[in-house]
Amino acid sequence: MSLTNEQILASHKANVETLFGLTNKAFEGVEKLVELNVAASRAALNDAASHAQAVLSVKDVQELLALQAGLFQPLAEKTAAYSRHLYDIATGTGGEFTKAFEAKAAEAQQSFASLVDNAAKNAPAGSETAVAVMKSAVSAATNAFESVQKAVKQASDVAEANFNAVANTAATAATAAPRKR
């Protein structure tokens, strides 16, 4: 079976559309990251100005120590929130790339399976064994690919669970730290 010019052009067109779609998703991710960093920088600047004003208005050492001790919990909470937003942006953008890759891989698998089926129908007499071996190889490759996809998904789920656990532990520790003083 040979590919026609129309099929080749349609394939190239679909690939170019996918490329531009993924490029747009990448730029959206970068845009979200820039917005997050600008907001975090603005908040940090405002916090620094407020803290400087508060330090300038302290009357004794005890008040200064209390002010400094009260600084750590909000800082830890803001750091955890920033990390969570950063993680969400990264996983969202990565998810878009993963979806596109999986769709293209499924499309390629389907095209290849169709090609094998078509070749099997047009195979000369006596080549049944070779056709069966080819179909078995395609099936094994498909199963292996699906297993890898499942393993990657499980690893991503574990990584997200670990990230959430670390973020919660850090926030809890930051909340508990001022109480111990």
XYZ file of C-alpha atoms in Angstrom:
181
model
C 0.000 0.000 0.000
C 1.430 3.373 -0.922
C 0.493 6.732 0.481
C -1.156 9.264 -1.771
C -0.118 12.891 -1.994
C -3.339 13.887 -0.227
C -2.590 11.566 2.684
C 0.945 12.900 3.016
C -0.268 16.514 2.869
C -3.000 15.810 5.439
C -0.444 14.216 7.742
C 1.939 17.173 7.421
C -0.911 19.618 7.974
C -1.999 17.780 11.130
C 1.598 17.731 12.399
C 2.026 21.460 11.795
C -1.276 22.181 13.575
C -0.147 20.051 16.514
C 3.210 21.840 16.612
C 1.583 25.265 16.680
C -0.957 24.116 19.252
C 1.812 22.858 21.533
C 3.815 26.040 20.986
C 0.791 28.082 22.074
C 0.397 25.884 25.171
C 4.072 26.388 25.994
C 3.695 30.159 25.684
C 0.584 30.050 27.874
C 2.612 28.199 30.505
C 5.418 30.757 30.313
C 2.860 33.581 30.516
C 1.322 32.050 33.656
C 4.789 31.636 35.152
C 5.645 35.281 34.456
C 2.327 36.422 35.971
C 2.984 34.286 39.048
C 6.494 35.693 39.470
C 5.318 39.284 39.014
C 2.566 38.785 41.594
C 4.997 37.094 43.999
C 7.563 39.868 43.530
C 4.933 42.556 44.075
C 3.707 40.814 47.238
C 7.272 40.371 48.512
C 8.003 44.058 47.918
C 4.824 45.103 49.740
C 5.616 42.733 52.606
C 9.170 44.075 52.847
C 7.882 47.674 52.949
C 5.302 46.808 55.625
C 7.879 44.926 57.666
C 10.372 47.793 57.402
C 7.708 50.224 58.621
C 6.851 47.898 61.496
C 10.530 47.529 62.467
C 10.951 51.303 62.467
C 8.008 51.690 64.828
C 9.094 49.156 67.499
C 9.691 50.533 70.955
C 11.753 47.781 72.590
C 13.659 44.553 71.948
C 10.758 42.307 72.994
C 8.489 43.899 70.425
C 11.206 43.488 67.774
C 11.643 39.790 68.632
C 7.871 39.234 68.513
C 7.718 40.995 65.139
C 10.531 38.842 63.765
C 8.950 35.639 65.113
C 5.618 36.507 63.499
C 7.312 36.890 60.124
C 8.111 33.201 59.590
C 4.622 31.679 59.408
C 3.268 33.978 56.668
C 6.541 33.587 54.762
C 6.308 29.780 54.898
C 2.657 29.857 53.873
C 3.392 32.161 50.927
C 6.317 29.997 49.873
C 4.117 26.889 49.982
C 1.393 28.664 47.979
C 3.951 29.845 45.407
C 5.335 26.320 45.080
C 1.831 24.933 44.642
C 1.011 27.452 41.887
C 4.323 26.706 40.191
C 3.610 22.976 40.362
C 0.089 23.491 38.977
C 1.430 25.498 36.031
C 4.073 22.876 35.275
C 1.689 19.926 35.515
C -0.997 21.714 33.498
C 1.389 22.557 30.690
C 2.973 19.109 30.825
C -0.468 17.540 30.757
C -1.290 19.329 27.515
C 1.901 17.979 25.947
C 1.126 14.490 27.244
C -2.406 14.579 25.812
C -1.097 15.661 22.421
C 1.595 12.991 22.462
C -0.865 10.269 23.451
C -3.304 11.338 20.727
C -0.568 11.300 18.077
C 0.747 7.962 19.325
C -2.740 6.434 19.231
C -3.236 7.821 15.739
C 0.105 6.374 14.612
C -0.730 2.997 16.172
C -4.095 2.959 14.409
C -2.514 3.889 11.069
C 0.147 1.223 11.448
C -2.438 -1.405 12.446
C -4.495 -0.472 9.377
C -1.397 -0.744 7.216
C -0.628 -4.208 8.643
C -4.244 -5.318 8.156
C -4.228 -4.065 4.572
C -0.921 -5.781 3.899
C -2.299 -8.998 5.422
C -5.332 -8.892 3.128
C -3.118 -8.440 0.075
C -0.388 -10.878 1.163
C 0.414 -13.700 -1.228
C -0.731 -17.189 -0.411
C 1.532 -19.045 1.998
C 2.578 -15.938 3.967
C 0.061 -16.443 6.758
C 2.790 -17.220 9.292
C 4.690 -14.027 8.505
C 1.475 -12.018 8.730
C 0.619 -13.616 12.092
C 4.114 -12.810 13.404
C 3.757 -9.219 12.236
C 0.338 -8.833 13.875
C 1.699 -10.367 17.078
C 4.624 -7.922 17.071
C 2.267 -4.967 16.565
C 0.057 -6.192 19.395
C 3.064 -6.646 21.703
C 4.349 -3.161 20.881
C 0.919 -1.668 21.568
C 0.692 -3.465 24.906
C 4.200 -2.327 25.857
C 3.356 1.274 24.991
C 0.165 1.128 27.066
C 2.131 -0.319 30.000
C 4.639 2.518 29.792
C 1.801 5.067 29.714
C 0.261 3.493 32.834
C 3.627 3.485 34.623
C 4.213 7.158 33.788
C 0.723 8.036 35.039
C 1.318 6.147 38.290
C 4.701 7.830 38.762
C 3.085 11.236 38.162
C 0.370 10.464 40.709
C 2.989 9.415 43.286
C 5.040 12.561 42.608
C 1.951 14.749 43.054
C 1.028 12.982 46.287
C 4.587 13.444 47.590
C 4.560 17.114 46.624
C 1.258 17.635 48.432
C 2.560 15.820 51.514
C 5.732 17.930 51.617
C 3.766 21.159 51.118
C 1.311 20.220 53.892
C 4.135 19.235 56.237
C 5.955 22.503 55.578
C 2.807 24.542 56.164
C 2.032 22.623 59.362
C 5.593 23.052 60.606
C 5.472 26.781 59.870
C 2.189 27.095 61.724
C 3.449 25.113 64.720
C 6.838 26.868 64.972
C 5.611 30.204 66.362
C 3.516 28.427 69.000
C 6.592 26.752 70.493
C 8.200 30.075 71.352
